[in-house]
Amino acid sequence: AQSVTQLGSHVSVSEGALVLLRCNYSSSVPPYLFWYVQYPNQGLQLLLKYTSAATLVKGINGFEAEFKKSETSFHLTKPSAHMSDAAEYFCAVLSVSGGYQKVTFGTGTKLQVIP
Amino acid sequence: EAQVTQNPRYLITVTGKKLTVTCSQNMNHEYMSWYRQDPGLGLRQIYYSMNVEVTDKGDVPEGYKVSRKEKRNFPLILESPSPNQTSLYFCASSLERAGGETQYFGPGTRLLVL
């Protein structure tokens, strides 16, 4: 069974500081990995995804993530936090096996940006 | 506009009163899925469908039913709702191709079961 672990349910950073949100996964088959963002009272929006091409993936709003197979990690980073980045972030893994797709989400990390 | 729609957006009901939350997508996606979101638990998959008449259980299917009679629609049915089904529900859809297709999410349905 696959699983996703997001370390830290709440992360606070100062405006302009580095954002690092951690995600580790376990999957029995090669995974596809996603980061989604959820702003208050809204649905989920895709930030970026890894689909076995480049290991460093660039997404929207200046975010990027690096797939590290040896560490089974897919951490999300942004060099300089902006107030508008305050939201909840979810890491997700999608495995395809026997023609079926299985998606598992992490428990989410709420990012607070301090002025 | 490409979108996933859910109705209703907000619903208050009582224990045992059957309800249906509708989900519709206009992107001709094969794959559709229902999730519930609870504080501290993230999103958990309830049911998913690979195509018309093809559905399977996710991680938390108990107390829910689904059907997929048409490609665009994937209703979630609660035959006898209970308070522990109070949650925020999201429908999502994507292409079925095994290439890590992006899921598109609906705006959510907030359900309160008294």
mmCIF file of C-alpha atoms in Angstrom:
data_model
loop_
_atom_site.group_PDB
_atom_site.id
_atom_site.type_symbol
_atom_site.label_atom_id
_atom_site.label_comp_id
_atom_site.label_asym_id
_atom_site.label_seq_id
_atom_site.Cartn_x
_atom_site.Cartn_y
_atom_site.Cartn_z
ATOM 1 C CA ALA A 1 0.000 0.000 0.000
ATOM 2 C CA GLN A 2 1.234 3.426 -0.790
ATOM 3 C CA SER A 3 1.451 6.241 1.724
ATOM 4 C CA VAL A 4 2.461 9.880 1.890
ATOM 5 C CA THR A 5 3.984 11.599 4.900
ATOM 6 C CA GLN A 6 4.133 15.353 5.225
ATOM 7 C CA LEU A 7 6.343 16.440 8.082
ATOM 8 C CA GLY A 8 4.915 19.374 9.950
ATOM 9 C CA SER A 9 1.216 20.165 9.897
ATOM 10 C CA HIS A 10 2.039 23.864 10.343
ATOM 11 C CA VAL A 11 5.033 25.758 9.006
ATOM 12 C CA SER A 12 5.722 29.458 9.601
ATOM 13 C CA VAL A 13 8.186 31.499 7.599
ATOM 14 C CA SER A 14 8.941 35.185 7.348
ATOM 15 C CA GLU A 15 8.110 37.018 4.180
ATOM 16 C CA GLY A 16 11.104 36.721 1.864
ATOM 17 C CA ALA A 17 12.471 33.607 3.556
ATOM 18 C CA LEU A 18 12.920 30.163 2.032
ATOM 19 C CA VAL A 19 9.888 27.898 2.011
ATOM 20 C CA LEU A 20 10.537 24.181 2.490
ATOM 21 C CA LEU A 21 7.633 21.764 2.806
ATOM 22 C CA ARG A 22 8.556 18.131 3.220
ATOM 23 C CA CYS A 23 6.971 15.114 1.585
ATOM 24 C CA ASN A 24 8.048 11.491 1.740
ATOM 25 C CA TYR A 25 6.229 8.711 -0.024
ATOM 26 C CA SER A 26 6.161 4.975 -0.181
ATOM 27 C CA SER A 27 4.958 3.236 -3.263
ATOM 28 C CA SER A 28 5.335 -0.297 -4.535
ATOM 29 C CA VAL A 29 5.431 0.874 -8.144
ATOM 30 C CA PRO A 30 7.089 3.896 -9.789
ATOM 31 C CA PRO A 31 5.024 6.841 -8.652
ATOM 32 C CA TYR A 32 3.712 10.025 -10.066
ATOM 33 C CA LEU A 33 3.938 12.790 -7.506
ATOM 34 C CA PHE A 34 1.984 15.991 -7.116
ATOM 35 C CA TRP A 35 1.829 19.078 -4.989
ATOM 36 C CA TYR A 36 -1.510 20.830 -4.658
ATOM 37 C CA VAL A 37 -2.344 24.100 -2.928
ATOM 38 C CA GLN A 38 -5.621 24.929 -1.227
ATOM 39 C CA TYR A 39 -6.485 28.507 -0.418
ATOM 40 C CA PRO A 40 -9.114 29.147 2.265
ATOM 41 C CA ASN A 41 -12.591 28.023 1.234
ATOM 42 C CA GLN A 42 -11.427 26.854 -2.162
ATOM 43 C CA GLY A 43 -10.745 23.577 -3.898
ATOM 44 C CA LEU A 44 -7.327 22.173 -4.690
ATOM 45 C CA GLN A 45 -5.142 23.610 -7.410
ATOM 46 C CA LEU A 46 -2.166 21.851 -8.955
ATOM 47 C CA LEU A 47 1.192 23.443 -8.196
ATOM 48 C CA LEU A 48 3.420 20.950 -9.965
ATOM 49 C CA LYS A 49 3.827 17.274 -10.778
ATOM 50 C CA TYR A 50 6.547 14.725 -11.351
ATOM 51 C CA THR A 51 5.952 12.188 -14.101
ATOM 52 C CA SER A 52 9.397 10.546 -14.460
ATOM 53 C CA ALA A 53 10.915 13.164 -16.715
ATOM 54 C CA ALA A 54 13.225 15.707 -15.060
ATOM 55 C CA THR A 55 13.768 15.166 -11.352
ATOM 56 C CA LEU A 56 13.605 18.893 -10.650
ATOM 57 C CA VAL A 57 10.127 20.093 -11.401
ATOM 58 C CA LYS A 58 9.137 23.728 -11.680
ATOM 59 C CA GLY A 59 5.590 24.761 -10.946
ATOM 60 C CA ILE A 60 3.457 27.826 -10.724
ATOM 61 C CA ASN A 61 4.042 30.816 -8.430
ATOM 62 C CA GLY A 62 7.798 30.172 -8.198
ATOM 63 C CA PHE A 63 7.537 26.791 -6.493
ATOM 64 C CA GLU A 64 9.668 23.816 -7.405
ATOM 65 C CA ALA A 65 10.195 20.292 -6.105
ATOM 66 C CA GLU A 66 12.913 17.714 -6.498
ATOM 67 C CA PHE A 67 12.234 14.002 -6.802
ATOM 68 C CA LYS A 68 14.846 11.992 -4.918
ATOM 69 C CA LYS A 69 14.285 8.293 -5.393
ATOM 70 C CA SER A 70 16.993 7.265 -2.922
ATOM 71 C CA GLU A 71 15.299 9.285 -0.200
ATOM 72 C CA THR A 72 11.737 8.637 -1.430
ATOM 73 C CA SER A 73 11.169 12.354 -1.092
ATOM 74 C CA PHE A 74 9.519 15.100 -3.074
ATOM 75 C CA HIS A 75 10.031 18.260 -1.031
ATOM 76 C CA LEU A 76 8.497 21.551 -2.155
ATOM 77 C CA THR A 77 10.559 24.730 -2.077
ATOM 78 C CA LYS A 78 10.315 28.391 -2.930
ATOM 79 C CA PRO A 79 13.285 30.726 -2.523
ATOM 80 C CA SER A 80 11.339 33.702 -1.205
ATOM 81 C CA ALA A 81 7.969 33.495 0.520
ATOM 82 C CA HIS A 82 5.240 35.940 -0.331
ATOM 83 C CA MET A 83 2.197 36.773 1.765
ATOM 84 C CA SER A 84 -0.015 35.289 -0.935
ATOM 85 C CA ASP A 85 1.639 31.880 -0.405
ATOM 86 C CA ALA A 86 -0.238 31.411 2.861
ATOM 87 C CA ALA A 87 -2.364 28.329 2.227
ATOM 88 C CA GLU A 88 -2.503 24.615 2.873
ATOM 89 C CA TYR A 89 -0.301 22.388 0.742
ATOM 90 C CA PHE A 90 -0.882 18.745 -0.049
ATOM 91 C CA CYS A 91 1.503 16.200 -1.458
ATOM 92 C CA ALA A 92 -0.046 13.299 -3.360
ATOM 93 C CA VAL A 93 1.185 10.098 -4.959
ATOM 94 C CA LEU A 94 -0.506 8.347 -7.842
ATOM 95 C CA SER A 95 0.305 4.744 -8.631
ATOM 96 C CA VAL A 96 -0.901 2.917 -11.701
ATOM 97 C CA SER A 97 -1.216 -0.823 -11.443
ATOM 98 C CA GLY A 98 -3.276 -3.301 -13.377
ATOM 99 C CA GLY A 99 -4.964 -0.505 -15.260
ATOM 100 C CA TYR A 100 -6.202 1.135 -12.061
ATOM 101 C CA GLN A 101 -5.066 4.437 -10.646
ATOM 102 C CA LYS A 102 -4.705 4.877 -6.889
ATOM 103 C CA VAL A 103 -4.235 8.344 -5.450
ATOM 104 C CA THR A 104 -3.116 8.955 -1.877
ATOM 105 C CA PHE A 105 -2.803 12.382 -0.287
ATOM 106 C CA GLY A 106 -0.703 13.490 2.627
ATOM 107 C CA THR A 107 -2.344 15.118 5.618
ATOM 108 C CA GLY A 108 -1.377 18.595 4.496
ATOM 109 C CA THR A 109 0.887 21.406 5.713
ATOM 110 C CA LYS A 110 -0.502 24.830 6.528
ATOM 111 C CA LEU A 111 1.941 27.540 5.580
ATOM 112 C CA GLN A 112 1.860 30.793 7.495
ATOM 113 C CA VAL A 113 3.817 33.748 6.137
ATOM 114 C CA ILE A 114 4.765 36.360 8.687
ATOM 115 C CA PRO A 115 5.203 39.944 7.518
ATOM 116 C CA GLU B 1 -14.768 26.812 -19.476
ATOM 117 C CA ALA B 2 -13.295 23.473 -18.398
ATOM 118 C CA GLN B 3 -14.535 22.695 -14.931
ATOM 119 C CA VAL B 4 -15.792 20.243 -12.360
ATOM 120 C CA THR B 5 -19.028 21.264 -10.700
ATOM 121 C CA GLN B 6 -20.557 19.958 -7.509
ATOM 122 C CA ASN B 7 -23.998 20.473 -6.059
ATOM 123 C CA PRO B 8 -24.986 21.426 -3.511
ATOM 124 C CA ARG B 9 -22.098 23.441 -2.147
ATOM 125 C CA TYR B 10 -23.484 23.383 1.382
ATOM 126 C CA LEU B 11 -25.865 20.878 2.919
ATOM 127 C CA ILE B 12 -27.275 20.354 6.378
ATOM 128 C CA THR B 13 -29.222 17.163 6.928
ATOM 129 C CA VAL B 14 -30.296 14.777 9.666
ATOM 130 C CA THR B 15 -29.153 11.281 10.454
ATOM 131 C CA GLY B 16 -30.667 8.666 8.181
ATOM 132 C CA LYS B 17 -32.031 10.955 5.482
ATOM 133 C CA LYS B 18 -30.693 9.806 2.124
ATOM 134 C CA LEU B 19 -28.848 12.389 0.097
ATOM 135 C CA THR B 20 -26.973 12.688 -3.178
ATOM 136 C CA VAL B 21 -24.145 15.034 -4.034
ATOM 137 C CA THR B 22 -23.775 15.506 -7.751
ATOM 138 C CA CYS B 23 -20.522 15.894 -9.652
ATOM 139 C CA SER B 24 -20.199 16.771 -13.295
ATOM 140 C CA GLN B 25 -17.220 17.493 -15.545
ATOM 141 C CA ASN B 26 -17.132 18.892 -19.052
ATOM 142 C CA MET B 27 -13.625 17.779 -20.044
ATOM 143 C CA ASN B 28 -14.487 14.294 -21.314
ATOM 144 C CA HIS B 29 -12.346 12.778 -18.566
ATOM 145 C CA GLU B 30 -12.461 9.057 -17.981
ATOM 146 C CA TYR B 31 -11.251 9.083 -14.395
ATOM 147 C CA MET B 32 -13.377 10.553 -11.621
ATOM 148 C CA SER B 33 -12.994 10.360 -7.892
ATOM 149 C CA TRP B 34 -14.553 11.414 -4.596
ATOM 150 C CA TYR B 35 -12.571 12.544 -1.568
ATOM 151 C CA ARG B 36 -13.438 13.699 1.886
ATOM 152 C CA GLN B 37 -11.293 16.224 3.695
ATOM 153 C CA ASP B 38 -11.123 16.270 7.479
ATOM 154 C CA PRO B 39 -8.826 18.369 9.694
ATOM 155 C CA GLY B 40 -5.542 16.631 10.329
ATOM 156 C CA LEU B 41 -6.376 13.776 7.969
ATOM 157 C CA GLY B 42 -5.911 15.430 4.604
ATOM 158 C CA LEU B 43 -7.913 14.086 1.685
ATOM 159 C CA ARG B 44 -9.000 10.496 1.724
ATOM 160 C CA GLN B 45 -10.342 8.781 -1.337
ATOM 161 C CA ILE B 46 -13.853 7.395 -1.017
ATOM 162 C CA TYR B 47 -14.526 5.885 -4.444
ATOM 163 C CA TYR B 48 -13.154 6.280 -7.904
ATOM 164 C CA SER B 49 -14.184 5.397 -11.415
ATOM 165 C CA MET B 50 -11.952 4.566 -14.351
ATOM 166 C CA ASN B 51 -14.773 4.924 -16.863
ATOM 167 C CA VAL B 52 -18.495 4.411 -17.369
ATOM 168 C CA GLU B 53 -19.765 1.489 -15.292
ATOM 169 C CA VAL B 54 -16.287 0.940 -13.787
ATOM 170 C CA THR B 55 -15.971 1.935 -10.148
ATOM 171 C CA ASP B 56 -13.850 0.818 -7.221
ATOM 172 C CA LYS B 57 -13.457 1.516 -3.538
ATOM 173 C CA GLY B 58 -10.941 3.966 -2.235
ATOM 174 C CA ASP B 59 -9.651 4.116 1.307
ATOM 175 C CA VAL B 60 -12.875 5.064 3.121
ATOM 176 C CA PRO B 61 -15.868 3.695 1.187
ATOM 177 C CA GLU B 62 -18.055 2.661 4.131
ATOM 178 C CA GLY B 63 -21.408 4.419 4.148
ATOM 179 C CA TYR B 64 -21.120 5.689 0.578
ATOM 180 C CA LYS B 65 -22.269 4.567 -2.830
ATOM 181 C CA VAL B 66 -21.458 5.825 -6.300
ATOM 182 C CA SER B 67 -22.587 5.220 -9.826
ATOM 183 C CA ARG B 68 -21.154 6.078 -13.216
ATOM 184 C CA LYS B 69 -23.838 5.756 -15.838
ATOM 185 C CA GLU B 70 -22.552 8.609 -17.955
ATOM 186 C CA LYS B 71 -19.011 9.741 -18.545
ATOM 187 C CA ARG B 72 -19.581 13.275 -17.301
ATOM 188 C CA ASN B 73 -21.427 12.498 -14.058
ATOM 189 C CA PHE B 74 -20.309 10.743 -10.886
ATOM 190 C CA PRO B 75 -22.818 11.211 -8.044
ATOM 191 C CA LEU B 76 -21.999 10.366 -4.441
ATOM 192 C CA ILE B 77 -24.842 8.789 -2.508
ATOM 193 C CA LEU B 78 -25.207 8.599 1.239
ATOM 194 C CA GLU B 79 -28.020 6.119 1.838
ATOM 195 C CA SER B 80 -28.224 6.717 5.593
ATOM 196 C CA PRO B 81 -25.974 9.587 6.620
ATOM 197 C CA SER B 82 -24.453 9.628 10.079
ATOM 198 C CA PRO B 83 -22.728 12.442 11.994
ATOM 199 C CA ASN B 84 -19.295 10.949 11.294
ATOM 200 C CA GLN B 85 -19.881 11.724 7.628
ATOM 201 C CA THR B 86 -19.861 15.433 8.389
ATOM 202 C CA SER B 87 -17.010 16.598 6.218
ATOM 203 C CA LEU B 88 -15.880 18.577 3.201
ATOM 204 C CA TYR B 89 -16.248 16.559 0.016
ATOM 205 C CA PHE B 90 -14.383 17.031 -3.228
ATOM 206 C CA CYS B 91 -14.976 15.519 -6.610
ATOM 207 C CA ALA B 92 -12.101 15.327 -9.075
ATOM 208 C CA SER B 93 -11.561 14.190 -12.644
ATOM 209 C CA SER B 94 -8.661 13.485 -14.963
ATOM 210 C CA LEU B 95 -7.769 11.718 -18.160
ATOM 211 C CA GLU B 96 -7.266 8.007 -17.647
ATOM 212 C CA ARG B 97 -3.986 7.684 -19.475
ATOM 213 C CA ALA B 98 -1.303 6.155 -17.244
ATOM 214 C CA GLY B 99 0.929 9.177 -17.399
ATOM 215 C CA GLY B 100 0.270 10.870 -14.119
ATOM 216 C CA GLU B 101 -2.513 13.021 -15.408
ATOM 217 C CA THR B 102 -3.478 16.046 -13.368
ATOM 218 C CA GLN B 103 -6.669 15.835 -11.374
ATOM 219 C CA TYR B 104 -9.037 18.769 -11.577
ATOM 220 C CA PHE B 105 -11.030 19.424 -8.447
ATOM 221 C CA GLY B 106 -14.497 20.719 -7.913
ATOM 222 C CA PRO B 107 -15.157 23.556 -5.442
ATOM 223 C CA GLY B 108 -16.209 21.229 -2.636
ATOM 224 C CA THR B 109 -19.409 20.368 -0.795
ATOM 225 C CA ARG B 110 -19.578 21.045 2.896
ATOM 226 C CA LEU B 111 -21.893 18.533 4.586
ATOM 227 C CA LEU B 112 -23.186 18.675 8.125
ATOM 228 C CA VAL B 113 -25.114 15.663 9.436
ATOM 229 C CA LEU B 114 -27.029 16.329 12.640
#
